[in-house]
Amino acid sequence: MLHLRLITPSDTTDAVVRLIEKTVGTTHLVVVPGAARNPAGDVVMCDVAREAGDELISSLQELGLDRTGSIAVENIDLSLSKRADKAEKEAPGEGADAVLWDHLTDATHEESTLSVTYLAFITLATMIAACGVVLDNAILIVGAMAVGPEFGPLAAFSTSIVQRHPRLALRSLIALLVGFAVAMVVTVGFSFFMDAVHLFSDEQLDAPRPNTNFIYRPDWFSFVVAVLAGCAGTLSLTSAKSGALVGVAISVTTVPAAANAAVAFSYSEYKQAWGSTEQLLLNLLGIVLAGTLTLLVQKWLWRRP
């Protein structure tokens, strides 16, 4: 269930209430006249089944409530109410399959913001991965994958294609390109430093490295895994399954590939650097392609009569 808290101009309240009452899957309607001060108006609250939420929110936007008032949406973790149970049963479809497109756009917009925190996370993840590739340590590689924040901009780019938001697409591309560029440049410097203190060496990079040599040897399995992970990650965002998103983060070779490319470049191992770059691009392409197709299928399935 979702909880909606609305601020409505007084002359719009009746239309909003009628809309809520005729929407299948709503309950617990509360109207508090004159309670809002900024902006001035009435406060209207209701609960709605997740599968009916997107339709109701879109209809409220058509009334202009996002411009003249306010629409706030919260997830309800627990609702002990027979009326709520009845509303969920009456609503068409399953809540787990429903996509709140405005929520998805807003969430991915935030995740694709090029901020100091974003740059710090992707840079730290790349440096951790650099230690992992030199030491041939799979645990460090997995840790770097979990720390890396790059799935946010990738999901935002897929969302921008489906929702036709060019500004979100540009924002996502900037976050990806600048983020990886900064992370790789810093990691090159980090590699020089680690070599100077005798913690990294060319011999370690050229060793067989059975646990991590897949990073600079892309193949079709790399693309297949990236596609599967992109599907899973997109589903985790649309269904708010954060645990699944963590699993996706440690399934794709993006940050480790960037790290291996940076370390290999610092040692003039250009063959490894190019192989790692191919791995990075292959994974990015697979995730975006899978994410876009997943959202298109969800949109088509949900709109079917």
PDB file of C-alpha atoms in Angstrom:
ATOM      1  CA  MET A   1       0.000   0.000   0.000  1.00  0.00           C
ATOM      2  CA  LEU A   2       0.961   3.610  -0.603  1.00  0.00           C
ATOM      3  CA  HIS A   3       0.024   6.635   1.493  1.00  0.00           C
ATOM      4  CA  LEU A   4      -0.736   9.868  -0.351  1.00  0.00           C
ATOM      5  CA  ARG A   5      -0.637  13.243   1.361  1.00  0.00           C
ATOM      6  CA  LEU A   6      -2.007  16.012  -0.847  1.00  0.00           C
ATOM      7  CA  ILE A   7      -2.219  19.764  -0.464  1.00  0.00           C
ATOM      8  CA  THR A   8      -5.036  21.041  -2.655  1.00  0.00           C
ATOM      9  CA  PRO A   9      -6.341  24.544  -3.348  1.00  0.00           C
ATOM     10  CA  SER A  10      -9.821  24.861  -1.840  1.00  0.00           C
ATOM     11  CA  ASP A  11     -11.475  25.135  -5.247  1.00  0.00           C
ATOM     12  CA  THR A  12      -9.817  21.871  -6.359  1.00  0.00           C
ATOM     13  CA  THR A  13     -10.502  19.738  -3.288  1.00  0.00           C
ATOM     14  CA  ASP A  14     -13.888  18.422  -4.434  1.00  0.00           C
ATOM     15  CA  ALA A  15     -12.464  17.300  -7.772  1.00  0.00           C
ATOM     16  CA  VAL A  16      -9.568  15.578  -6.010  1.00  0.00           C
ATOM     17  CA  VAL A  17     -11.885  13.801  -3.574  1.00  0.00           C
ATOM     18  CA  ARG A  18     -14.136  12.600  -6.414  1.00  0.00           C
ATOM     19  CA  LEU A  19     -11.100  11.304  -8.278  1.00  0.00           C
ATOM     20  CA  ILE A  20      -9.889   9.360  -5.249  1.00  0.00           C
ATOM     21  CA  GLU A  21     -13.335   7.941  -4.529  1.00  0.00           C
ATOM     22  CA  LYS A  22     -13.771   6.620  -8.073  1.00  0.00           C
ATOM     23  CA  THR A  23     -10.269   5.087  -8.226  1.00  0.00           C
ATOM     24  CA  VAL A  24     -10.438   1.368  -7.517  1.00  0.00           C
ATOM     25  CA  GLY A  25      -8.010   0.376  -4.771  1.00  0.00           C
ATOM     26  CA  THR A  26      -8.212   3.485  -2.553  1.00  0.00           C
ATOM     27  CA  THR A  27      -9.284   3.701   1.073  1.00  0.00           C
ATOM     28  CA  HIS A  28      -8.812   5.638   4.331  1.00  0.00           C
ATOM     29  CA  LEU A  29      -9.727   8.977   2.743  1.00  0.00           C
ATOM     30  CA  VAL A  30      -9.249  11.953   5.069  1.00  0.00           C
ATOM     31  CA  VAL A  31      -9.982  15.607   4.282  1.00  0.00           C
ATOM     32  CA  VAL A  32      -8.790  18.414   6.575  1.00  0.00           C
ATOM     33  CA  PRO A  33     -10.178  21.756   5.297  1.00  0.00           C
ATOM     34  CA  GLY A  34      -7.918  24.789   5.572  1.00  0.00           C
ATOM     35  CA  ALA A  35      -5.085  22.897   7.300  1.00  0.00           C
ATOM     36  CA  ALA A  36      -2.353  23.776   4.789  1.00  0.00           C
ATOM     37  CA  ARG A  37      -0.491  27.065   5.117  1.00  0.00           C
ATOM     38  CA  ASN A  38       2.292  26.907   2.499  1.00  0.00           C
ATOM     39  CA  PRO A  39       0.786  26.601  -0.025  1.00  0.00           C
ATOM     40  CA  ALA A  40      -2.550  27.543   1.430  1.00  0.00           C
ATOM     41  CA  GLY A  41      -5.352  25.036   0.966  1.00  0.00           C
ATOM     42  CA  ASP A  42      -6.797  21.784   2.239  1.00  0.00           C
ATOM     43  CA  VAL A  43      -4.981  18.590   3.203  1.00  0.00           C
ATOM     44  CA  VAL A  44      -6.266  15.381   1.650  1.00  0.00           C
ATOM     45  CA  MET A  45      -4.858  11.995   2.647  1.00  0.00           C
ATOM     46  CA  CYS A  46      -5.615   8.480   1.467  1.00  0.00           C
ATOM     47  CA  ASP A  47      -4.139   5.025   1.096  1.00  0.00           C
ATOM     48  CA  VAL A  48      -4.005   3.350  -2.298  1.00  0.00           C
ATOM     49  CA  ALA A  49      -2.955  -0.089  -3.479  1.00  0.00           C
ATOM     50  CA  ARG A  50       0.434   0.050  -5.213  1.00  0.00           C
ATOM     51  CA  GLU A  51      -1.039  -1.343  -8.430  1.00  0.00           C
ATOM     52  CA  ALA A  52      -3.477   1.595  -8.591  1.00  0.00           C
ATOM     53  CA  GLY A  53      -0.965   4.201  -7.483  1.00  0.00           C
ATOM     54  CA  ASP A  54       0.508   5.200 -10.843  1.00  0.00           C
ATOM     55  CA  GLU A  55      -2.918   5.801 -12.396  1.00  0.00           C
ATOM     56  CA  LEU A  56      -4.050   7.928  -9.446  1.00  0.00           C
ATOM     57  CA  ILE A  57      -0.851   9.975  -9.350  1.00  0.00           C
ATOM     58  CA  SER A  58      -1.057  10.615 -13.108  1.00  0.00           C
ATOM     59  CA  SER A  59      -4.672  11.748 -12.766  1.00  0.00           C
ATOM     60  CA  LEU A  60      -3.748  14.115  -9.926  1.00  0.00           C
ATOM     61  CA  GLN A  61      -1.041  15.610 -12.122  1.00  0.00           C
ATOM     62  CA  GLU A  62      -3.584  16.111 -14.888  1.00  0.00           C
ATOM     63  CA  LEU A  63      -5.549  18.207 -12.388  1.00  0.00           C
ATOM     64  CA  GLY A  64      -2.402  20.322 -11.984  1.00  0.00           C
ATOM     65  CA  LEU A  65      -1.944  19.415  -8.343  1.00  0.00           C
ATOM     66  CA  ASP A  66       1.822  19.082  -8.724  1.00  0.00           C
ATOM     67  CA  ARG A  67       1.885  22.776  -9.745  1.00  0.00           C
ATOM     68  CA  THR A  68      -0.822  24.325  -7.553  1.00  0.00           C
ATOM     69  CA  GLY A  69      -0.381  22.162  -4.474  1.00  0.00           C
ATOM     70  CA  SER A  70       1.616  19.118  -3.471  1.00  0.00           C
ATOM     71  CA  ILE A  71       1.665  15.332  -3.976  1.00  0.00           C
ATOM     72  CA  ALA A  72       3.667  13.323  -1.438  1.00  0.00           C
ATOM     73  CA  VAL A  73       3.838   9.523  -1.631  1.00  0.00           C
ATOM     74  CA  GLU A  74       5.084   7.142   1.048  1.00  0.00           C
ATOM     75  CA  ASN A  75       5.324   3.362   1.235  1.00  0.00           C
ATOM     76  CA  ILE A  76       3.292   1.746   3.995  1.00  0.00           C
ATOM     77  CA  ASP A  77       5.277  -1.065   5.584  1.00  0.00           C
ATOM     78  CA  LEU A  78       2.395  -2.340   7.716  1.00  0.00           C
ATOM     79  CA  SER A  79      -1.333  -1.676   7.462  1.00  0.00           C
ATOM     80  CA  LEU A  80      -3.684  -3.593   9.756  1.00  0.00           C
ATOM     81  CA  SER A  81      -7.017  -2.828   8.158  1.00  0.00           C
ATOM     82  CA  LYS A  82      -9.710  -4.912   6.499  1.00  0.00           C
ATOM     83  CA  ARG A  83     -10.498  -1.924   4.287  1.00  0.00           C
ATOM     84  CA  ALA A  84      -6.882  -1.869   3.099  1.00  0.00           C
ATOM     85  CA  ASP A  85      -7.014  -5.603   2.380  1.00  0.00           C
ATOM     86  CA  LYS A  86     -10.249  -5.094   0.441  1.00  0.00           C
ATOM     87  CA  ALA A  87      -8.742  -2.218  -1.557  1.00  0.00           C
ATOM     88  CA  GLU A  88      -5.732  -4.337  -2.546  1.00  0.00           C
ATOM     89  CA  LYS A  89      -7.982  -7.186  -3.662  1.00  0.00           C
ATOM     90  CA  GLU A  90     -10.132  -4.856  -5.770  1.00  0.00           C
ATOM     91  CA  ALA A  91      -7.203  -3.167  -7.472  1.00  0.00           C
ATOM     92  CA  PRO A  92      -6.263  -4.736 -10.825  1.00  0.00           C
ATOM     93  CA  GLY A  93      -2.978  -6.625 -11.107  1.00  0.00           C
ATOM     94  CA  GLU A  94      -0.359  -7.388  -8.480  1.00  0.00           C
ATOM     95  CA  GLY A  95       1.402  -4.793  -6.376  1.00  0.00           C
ATOM     96  CA  ALA A  96       4.792  -6.446  -6.917  1.00  0.00           C
ATOM     97  CA  ASP A  97       4.424  -5.946 -10.685  1.00  0.00           C
ATOM     98  CA  ALA A  98       3.313  -2.311 -10.537  1.00  0.00           C
ATOM     99  CA  VAL A  99       5.711   0.431 -11.649  1.00  0.00           C
ATOM    100  CA  LEU A 100       5.441   3.937 -10.224  1.00  0.00           C
ATOM    101  CA  TRP A 101       6.973   5.797 -13.133  1.00  0.00           C
ATOM    102  CA  ASP A 102       7.241   9.163 -11.419  1.00  0.00           C
ATOM    103  CA  HIS A 103       8.898   7.523  -8.421  1.00  0.00           C
ATOM    104  CA  LEU A 104      11.312   5.648 -10.689  1.00  0.00           C
ATOM    105  CA  THR A 105      12.217   8.818 -12.583  1.00  0.00           C
ATOM    106  CA  ASP A 106      12.742  10.739  -9.354  1.00  0.00           C
ATOM    107  CA  ALA A 107      14.821   7.967  -7.761  1.00  0.00           C
ATOM    108  CA  THR A 108      17.073   7.485 -10.782  1.00  0.00           C
ATOM    109  CA  HIS A 109      17.406  11.262 -11.185  1.00  0.00           C
ATOM    110  CA  GLU A 110      18.825  11.422  -7.665  1.00  0.00           C
ATOM    111  CA  GLU A 111      21.106   8.418  -8.236  1.00  0.00           C
ATOM    112  CA  SER A 112      22.514   9.947 -11.427  1.00  0.00           C
ATOM    113  CA  THR A 113      23.541  13.243  -9.842  1.00  0.00           C
ATOM    114  CA  LEU A 114      27.223  14.029 -10.357  1.00  0.00           C
ATOM    115  CA  SER A 115      28.123  14.938  -6.785  1.00  0.00           C
ATOM    116  CA  VAL A 116      31.230  14.851  -4.622  1.00  0.00           C
ATOM    117  CA  THR A 117      29.810  11.810  -2.829  1.00  0.00           C
ATOM    118  CA  TYR A 118      29.222   9.969  -6.116  1.00  0.00           C
ATOM    119  CA  LEU A 119      32.763  10.718  -7.299  1.00  0.00           C
ATOM    120  CA  ALA A 120      34.171   9.628  -3.934  1.00  0.00           C
ATOM    121  CA  PHE A 121      32.359   6.282  -4.013  1.00  0.00           C
ATOM    122  CA  ILE A 122      33.286   5.405  -7.592  1.00  0.00           C
ATOM    123  CA  THR A 123      36.900   6.481  -7.051  1.00  0.00           C
ATOM    124  CA  LEU A 124      37.266   4.518  -3.813  1.00  0.00           C
ATOM    125  CA  ALA A 125      35.637   1.484  -5.441  1.00  0.00           C
ATOM    126  CA  THR A 126      38.082   1.689  -8.353  1.00  0.00           C
ATOM    127  CA  MET A 127      41.095   1.930  -6.044  1.00  0.00           C
ATOM    128  CA  ILE A 128      39.865  -1.054  -4.018  1.00  0.00           C
ATOM    129  CA  ALA A 129      39.453  -2.974  -7.273  1.00  0.00           C
ATOM    130  CA  ALA A 130      42.991  -1.937  -8.271  1.00  0.00           C
ATOM    131  CA  CYS A 131      44.312  -3.623  -5.147  1.00  0.00           C
ATOM    132  CA  GLY A 132      42.182  -6.644  -5.987  1.00  0.00           C
ATOM    133  CA  VAL A 133      43.510  -7.063  -9.530  1.00  0.00           C
ATOM    134  CA  VAL A 134      47.149  -6.658  -8.526  1.00  0.00           C
ATOM    135  CA  LEU A 135      46.810  -9.094  -5.607  1.00  0.00           C
ATOM    136  CA  ASP A 136      44.522 -11.404  -7.629  1.00  0.00           C
ATOM    137  CA  ASN A 137      42.095 -11.200  -4.701  1.00  0.00           C
ATOM    138  CA  ALA A 138      38.487 -12.024  -5.614  1.00  0.00           C
ATOM    139  CA  ILE A 139      37.188 -10.759  -2.254  1.00  0.00           C
ATOM    140  CA  LEU A 140      38.485  -7.261  -2.949  1.00  0.00           C
ATOM    141  CA  ILE A 141      36.948  -7.365  -6.424  1.00  0.00           C
ATOM    142  CA  VAL A 142      33.542  -8.287  -4.999  1.00  0.00           C
ATOM    143  CA  GLY A 143      33.882  -5.539  -2.390  1.00  0.00           C
ATOM    144  CA  ALA A 144      34.696  -2.969  -5.064  1.00  0.00           C
ATOM    145  CA  MET A 145      31.661  -4.051  -7.093  1.00  0.00           C
ATOM    146  CA  ALA A 146      29.410  -3.573  -4.063  1.00  0.00           C
ATOM    147  CA  VAL A 147      30.815  -0.090  -3.328  1.00  0.00           C
ATOM    148  CA  GLY A 148      30.555   1.192  -6.900  1.00  0.00           C
ATOM    149  CA  PRO A 149      27.550   3.507  -7.516  1.00  0.00           C
ATOM    150  CA  GLU A 150      27.531   3.236 -11.323  1.00  0.00           C
ATOM    151  CA  PHE A 151      24.269   1.285 -11.618  1.00  0.00           C
ATOM    152  CA  GLY A 152      22.314   4.418 -10.653  1.00  0.00           C
ATOM    153  CA  PRO A 153      23.249   6.421 -13.782  1.00  0.00           C
ATOM    154  CA  LEU A 154      22.859   3.310 -15.947  1.00  0.00           C
ATOM    155  CA  ALA A 155      19.317   2.764 -14.649  1.00  0.00           C
ATOM    156  CA  ALA A 156      18.593   6.467 -15.082  1.00  0.00           C
ATOM    157  CA  PHE A 157      19.735   6.330 -18.710  1.00  0.00           C
ATOM    158  CA  SER A 158      17.426   3.368 -19.401  1.00  0.00           C
ATOM    159  CA  THR A 159      14.562   5.196 -17.697  1.00  0.00           C
ATOM    160  CA  SER A 160      15.222   8.346 -19.734  1.00  0.00           C
ATOM    161  CA  ILE A 161      14.956   6.358 -22.974  1.00  0.00           C
ATOM    162  CA  VAL A 162      11.641   4.770 -22.010  1.00  0.00           C
ATOM    163  CA  GLN A 163      10.180   7.956 -20.498  1.00  0.00           C
ATOM    164  CA  ARG A 164      11.718  10.229 -23.149  1.00  0.00           C
ATOM    165  CA  HIS A 165      13.548  12.522 -20.738  1.00  0.00           C
ATOM    166  CA  PRO A 166      16.542  13.940 -22.666  1.00  0.00           C
ATOM    167  CA  ARG A 167      17.738  15.969 -19.679  1.00  0.00           C
ATOM    168  CA  LEU A 168      17.871  12.843 -17.505  1.00  0.00           C
ATOM    169  CA  ALA A 169      19.749  11.027 -20.277  1.00  0.00           C
ATOM    170  CA  LEU A 170      22.333  13.821 -20.505  1.00  0.00           C
ATOM    171  CA  ARG A 171      22.639  13.967 -16.717  1.00  0.00           C
ATOM    172  CA  SER A 172      23.235  10.202 -16.575  1.00  0.00           C
ATOM    173  CA  LEU A 173      25.823  10.220 -19.354  1.00  0.00           C
ATOM    174  CA  ILE A 174      27.731  13.040 -17.664  1.00  0.00           C
ATOM    175  CA  ALA A 175      27.717  11.156 -14.356  1.00  0.00           C
ATOM    176  CA  LEU A 176      28.999   7.985 -16.023  1.00  0.00           C
ATOM    177  CA  LEU A 177      31.653   9.584 -18.215  1.00  0.00           C
ATOM    178  CA  VAL A 178      32.984  12.041 -15.656  1.00  0.00           C
ATOM    179  CA  GLY A 179      32.735   9.503 -12.833  1.00  0.00           C
ATOM    180  CA  PHE A 180      34.750   6.814 -14.601  1.00  0.00           C
ATOM    181  CA  ALA A 181      37.217   9.351 -16.024  1.00  0.00           C
ATOM    182  CA  VAL A 182      37.964  10.837 -12.598  1.00  0.00           C
ATOM    183  CA  ALA A 183      38.132   7.402 -10.959  1.00  0.00           C
ATOM    184  CA  MET A 184      40.552   6.044 -13.561  1.00  0.00           C
ATOM    185  CA  VAL A 185      42.813   9.098 -13.509  1.00  0.00           C
ATOM    186  CA  VAL A 186      43.021   9.005  -9.704  1.00  0.00           C
ATOM    187  CA  THR A 187      43.642   5.247  -9.817  1.00  0.00           C
ATOM    188  CA  VAL A 188      46.550   5.750 -12.249  1.00  0.00           C
ATOM    189  CA  GLY A 189      48.079   8.109  -9.690  1.00  0.00           C
ATOM    190  CA  PHE A 190      47.278   5.623  -6.930  1.00  0.00           C
ATOM    191  CA  SER A 191      49.058   2.895  -8.922  1.00  0.00           C
ATOM    192  CA  PHE A 192      52.177   5.057  -9.316  1.00  0.00           C
ATOM    193  CA  PHE A 193      52.178   5.694  -5.563  1.00  0.00           C
ATOM    194  CA  MET A 194      51.723   2.021  -4.692  1.00  0.00           C
ATOM    195  CA  ASP A 195      54.564   1.137  -7.070  1.00  0.00           C
ATOM    196  CA  ALA A 196      56.794   3.756  -5.463  1.00  0.00           C
ATOM    197  CA  VAL A 197      56.284   2.199  -2.021  1.00  0.00           C
ATOM    198  CA  HIS A 198      56.797  -1.295  -3.523  1.00  0.00           C
ATOM    199  CA  LEU A 199      53.254  -2.542  -2.959  1.00  0.00           C
ATOM    200  CA  PHE A 200      52.401  -2.831  -6.667  1.00  0.00           C
ATOM    201  CA  SER A 201      54.721  -4.282  -9.292  1.00  0.00           C
ATOM    202  CA  ASP A 202      54.715  -5.059 -13.003  1.00  0.00           C
ATOM    203  CA  GLU A 203      55.386  -8.717 -12.180  1.00  0.00           C
ATOM    204  CA  GLN A 204      52.147  -8.965 -10.181  1.00  0.00           C
ATOM    205  CA  LEU A 205      50.152  -7.489 -13.048  1.00  0.00           C
ATOM    206  CA  ASP A 206      51.724  -9.865 -15.594  1.00  0.00           C
ATOM    207  CA  ALA A 207      51.236 -12.947 -13.379  1.00  0.00           C
ATOM    208  CA  PRO A 208      48.630 -15.575 -14.455  1.00  0.00           C
ATOM    209  CA  ARG A 209      46.077 -14.189 -11.926  1.00  0.00           C
ATOM    210  CA  PRO A 210      43.568 -17.063 -12.180  1.00  0.00           C
ATOM    211  CA  ASN A 211      40.988 -15.282 -10.000  1.00  0.00           C
ATOM    212  CA  THR A 212      40.886 -11.972 -11.869  1.00  0.00           C
ATOM    213  CA  ASN A 213      42.238 -12.424 -15.409  1.00  0.00           C
ATOM    214  CA  PHE A 214      38.653 -12.525 -16.719  1.00  0.00           C
ATOM    215  CA  ILE A 215      38.550  -8.756 -16.168  1.00  0.00           C
ATOM    216  CA  TYR A 216      40.719  -8.051 -19.218  1.00  0.00           C
ATOM    217  CA  ARG A 217      39.473 -10.999 -21.281  1.00  0.00           C
ATOM    218  CA  PRO A 218      35.909 -10.124 -22.318  1.00  0.00           C
ATOM    219  CA  ASP A 219      33.810 -12.772 -24.015  1.00  0.00           C
ATOM    220  CA  TRP A 220      30.140 -13.507 -24.715  1.00  0.00           C
ATOM    221  CA  PHE A 221      29.615 -14.621 -21.125  1.00  0.00           C
ATOM    222  CA  SER A 222      30.524 -11.096 -20.021  1.00  0.00           C
ATOM    223  CA  PHE A 223      27.741  -9.670 -22.165  1.00  0.00           C
ATOM    224  CA  VAL A 224      25.225 -12.346 -21.111  1.00  0.00           C
ATOM    225  CA  VAL A 225      25.891 -11.724 -17.409  1.00  0.00           C
ATOM    226  CA  ALA A 226      25.625  -7.955 -17.927  1.00  0.00           C
ATOM    227  CA  VAL A 227      22.240  -8.375 -19.653  1.00  0.00           C
ATOM    228  CA  LEU A 228      20.907 -10.650 -16.915  1.00  0.00           C
ATOM    229  CA  ALA A 229      22.187  -8.291 -14.224  1.00  0.00           C
ATOM    230  CA  GLY A 230      20.629  -5.315 -16.009  1.00  0.00           C
ATOM    231  CA  CYS A 231      17.234  -7.053 -16.024  1.00  0.00           C
ATOM    232  CA  ALA A 232      17.535  -7.987 -12.356  1.00  0.00           C
ATOM    233  CA  GLY A 233      18.696  -4.518 -11.335  1.00  0.00           C
ATOM    234  CA  THR A 234      15.847  -2.802 -13.164  1.00  0.00           C
ATOM    235  CA  LEU A 235      13.295  -5.134 -11.593  1.00  0.00           C
ATOM    236  CA  SER A 236      14.801  -4.457  -8.176  1.00  0.00           C
ATOM    237  CA  LEU A 237      14.317  -0.716  -8.674  1.00  0.00           C
ATOM    238  CA  THR A 238      10.745  -0.945  -9.938  1.00  0.00           C
ATOM    239  CA  SER A 239       9.731  -3.335  -7.152  1.00  0.00           C
ATOM    240  CA  ALA A 240      11.821  -1.619  -4.433  1.00  0.00           C
ATOM    241  CA  LYS A 241      13.793  -4.806  -3.730  1.00  0.00           C
ATOM    242  CA  SER A 242      17.063  -3.278  -2.480  1.00  0.00           C
ATOM    243  CA  GLY A 243      18.520  -6.655  -1.541  1.00  0.00           C
ATOM    244  CA  ALA A 244      18.361  -7.765  -5.145  1.00  0.00           C
ATOM    245  CA  LEU A 245      20.115  -4.562  -6.219  1.00  0.00           C
ATOM    246  CA  VAL A 246      23.101  -5.415  -4.006  1.00  0.00           C
ATOM    247  CA  GLY A 247      23.331  -8.753  -5.790  1.00  0.00           C
ATOM    248  CA  VAL A 248      23.346  -6.959  -9.126  1.00  0.00           C
ATOM    249  CA  ALA A 249      26.164  -4.692  -7.966  1.00  0.00           C
ATOM    250  CA  ILE A 250      28.458  -7.670  -7.412  1.00  0.00           C
ATOM    251  CA  SER A 251      27.526  -9.350 -10.698  1.00  0.00           C
ATOM    252  CA  VAL A 252      28.897  -6.943 -13.292  1.00  0.00           C
ATOM    253  CA  THR A 253      32.515  -6.155 -14.145  1.00  0.00           C
ATOM    254  CA  THR A 254      32.422  -2.399 -14.554  1.00  0.00           C
ATOM    255  CA  VAL A 255      34.487  -0.902 -11.722  1.00  0.00           C
ATOM    256  CA  PRO A 256      37.045  -3.774 -11.746  1.00  0.00           C
ATOM    257  CA  ALA A 257      37.504  -3.348 -15.499  1.00  0.00           C
ATOM    258  CA  ALA A 258      38.092   0.395 -15.070  1.00  0.00           C
ATOM    259  CA  ALA A 259      40.583  -0.345 -12.292  1.00  0.00           C
ATOM    260  CA  ASN A 260      42.498  -2.926 -14.306  1.00  0.00           C
ATOM    261  CA  ALA A 261      42.647  -0.550 -17.273  1.00  0.00           C
ATOM    262  CA  ALA A 262      44.050   2.219 -15.049  1.00  0.00           C
ATOM    263  CA  VAL A 263      46.709   0.006 -13.424  1.00  0.00           C
ATOM    264  CA  ALA A 264      47.671  -1.566 -16.753  1.00  0.00           C
ATOM    265  CA  PHE A 265      48.016   1.903 -18.312  1.00  0.00           C
ATOM    266  CA  SER A 266      50.312   3.008 -15.486  1.00  0.00           C
ATOM    267  CA  TYR A 267      52.629   0.092 -16.352  1.00  0.00           C
ATOM    268  CA  SER A 268      52.288   0.627 -20.131  1.00  0.00           C
ATOM    269  CA  GLU A 269      50.511  -2.719 -20.442  1.00  0.00           C
ATOM    270  CA  TYR A 270      48.318  -1.423 -23.237  1.00  0.00           C
ATOM    271  CA  LYS A 271      46.990  -4.824 -24.296  1.00  0.00           C
ATOM    272  CA  GLN A 272      45.535  -5.395 -20.829  1.00  0.00           C
ATOM    273  CA  ALA A 273      44.297  -1.818 -20.702  1.00  0.00           C
ATOM    274  CA  TRP A 274      42.438  -2.215 -23.997  1.00  0.00           C
ATOM    275  CA  GLY A 275      40.980  -5.600 -22.988  1.00  0.00           C
ATOM    276  CA  SER A 276      39.729  -4.092 -19.721  1.00  0.00           C
ATOM    277  CA  THR A 277      38.224  -1.145 -21.586  1.00  0.00           C
ATOM    278  CA  GLU A 278      36.371  -3.554 -23.884  1.00  0.00           C
ATOM    279  CA  GLN A 279      35.074  -5.385 -20.814  1.00  0.00           C
ATOM    280  CA  LEU A 280      33.879  -2.094 -19.307  1.00  0.00           C
ATOM    281  CA  LEU A 281      32.083  -0.969 -22.473  1.00  0.00           C
ATOM    282  CA  LEU A 282      30.540  -4.412 -23.008  1.00  0.00           C
ATOM    283  CA  ASN A 283      29.091  -4.428 -19.501  1.00  0.00           C
ATOM    284  CA  LEU A 284      27.776  -0.877 -19.768  1.00  0.00           C
ATOM    285  CA  LEU A 285      26.096  -1.662 -23.091  1.00  0.00           C
ATOM    286  CA  GLY A 286      24.561  -4.892 -21.766  1.00  0.00           C
ATOM    287  CA  ILE A 287      23.125  -3.236 -18.657  1.00  0.00           C
ATOM    288  CA  VAL A 288      21.612  -0.289 -20.551  1.00  0.00           C
ATOM    289  CA  LEU A 289      20.139  -2.541 -23.233  1.00  0.00           C
ATOM    290  CA  ALA A 290      18.651  -4.952 -20.694  1.00  0.00           C
ATOM    291  CA  GLY A 291      17.347  -2.173 -18.463  1.00  0.00           C
ATOM    292  CA  THR A 292      15.633  -0.422 -21.348  1.00  0.00           C
ATOM    293  CA  LEU A 293      14.027  -3.614 -22.677  1.00  0.00           C
ATOM    294  CA  THR A 294      12.879  -4.604 -19.169  1.00  0.00           C
ATOM    295  CA  LEU A 295      11.157  -1.253 -18.634  1.00  0.00           C
ATOM    296  CA  LEU A 296       9.536  -1.395 -22.078  1.00  0.00           C
ATOM    297  CA  VAL A 297       8.170  -4.881 -21.366  1.00  0.00           C
ATOM    298  CA  GLN A 298       6.873  -3.768 -17.955  1.00  0.00           C
ATOM    299  CA  LYS A 299       5.193  -0.754 -19.513  1.00  0.00           C
ATOM    300  CA  TRP A 300       3.574  -2.902 -22.211  1.00  0.00           C
ATOM    301  CA  LEU A 301       2.397  -5.595 -19.801  1.00  0.00           C
ATOM    302  CA  TRP A 302       0.915  -3.121 -17.337  1.00  0.00           C
ATOM    303  CA  ARG A 303      -1.011  -1.242 -20.031  1.00  0.00           C
ATOM    304  CA  ARG A 304      -2.556  -4.382 -21.463  1.00  0.00           C
ATOM    305  CA  PRO A 305      -6.350  -4.544 -20.862  1.00  0.00           C
TER     306      PRO A 305
END
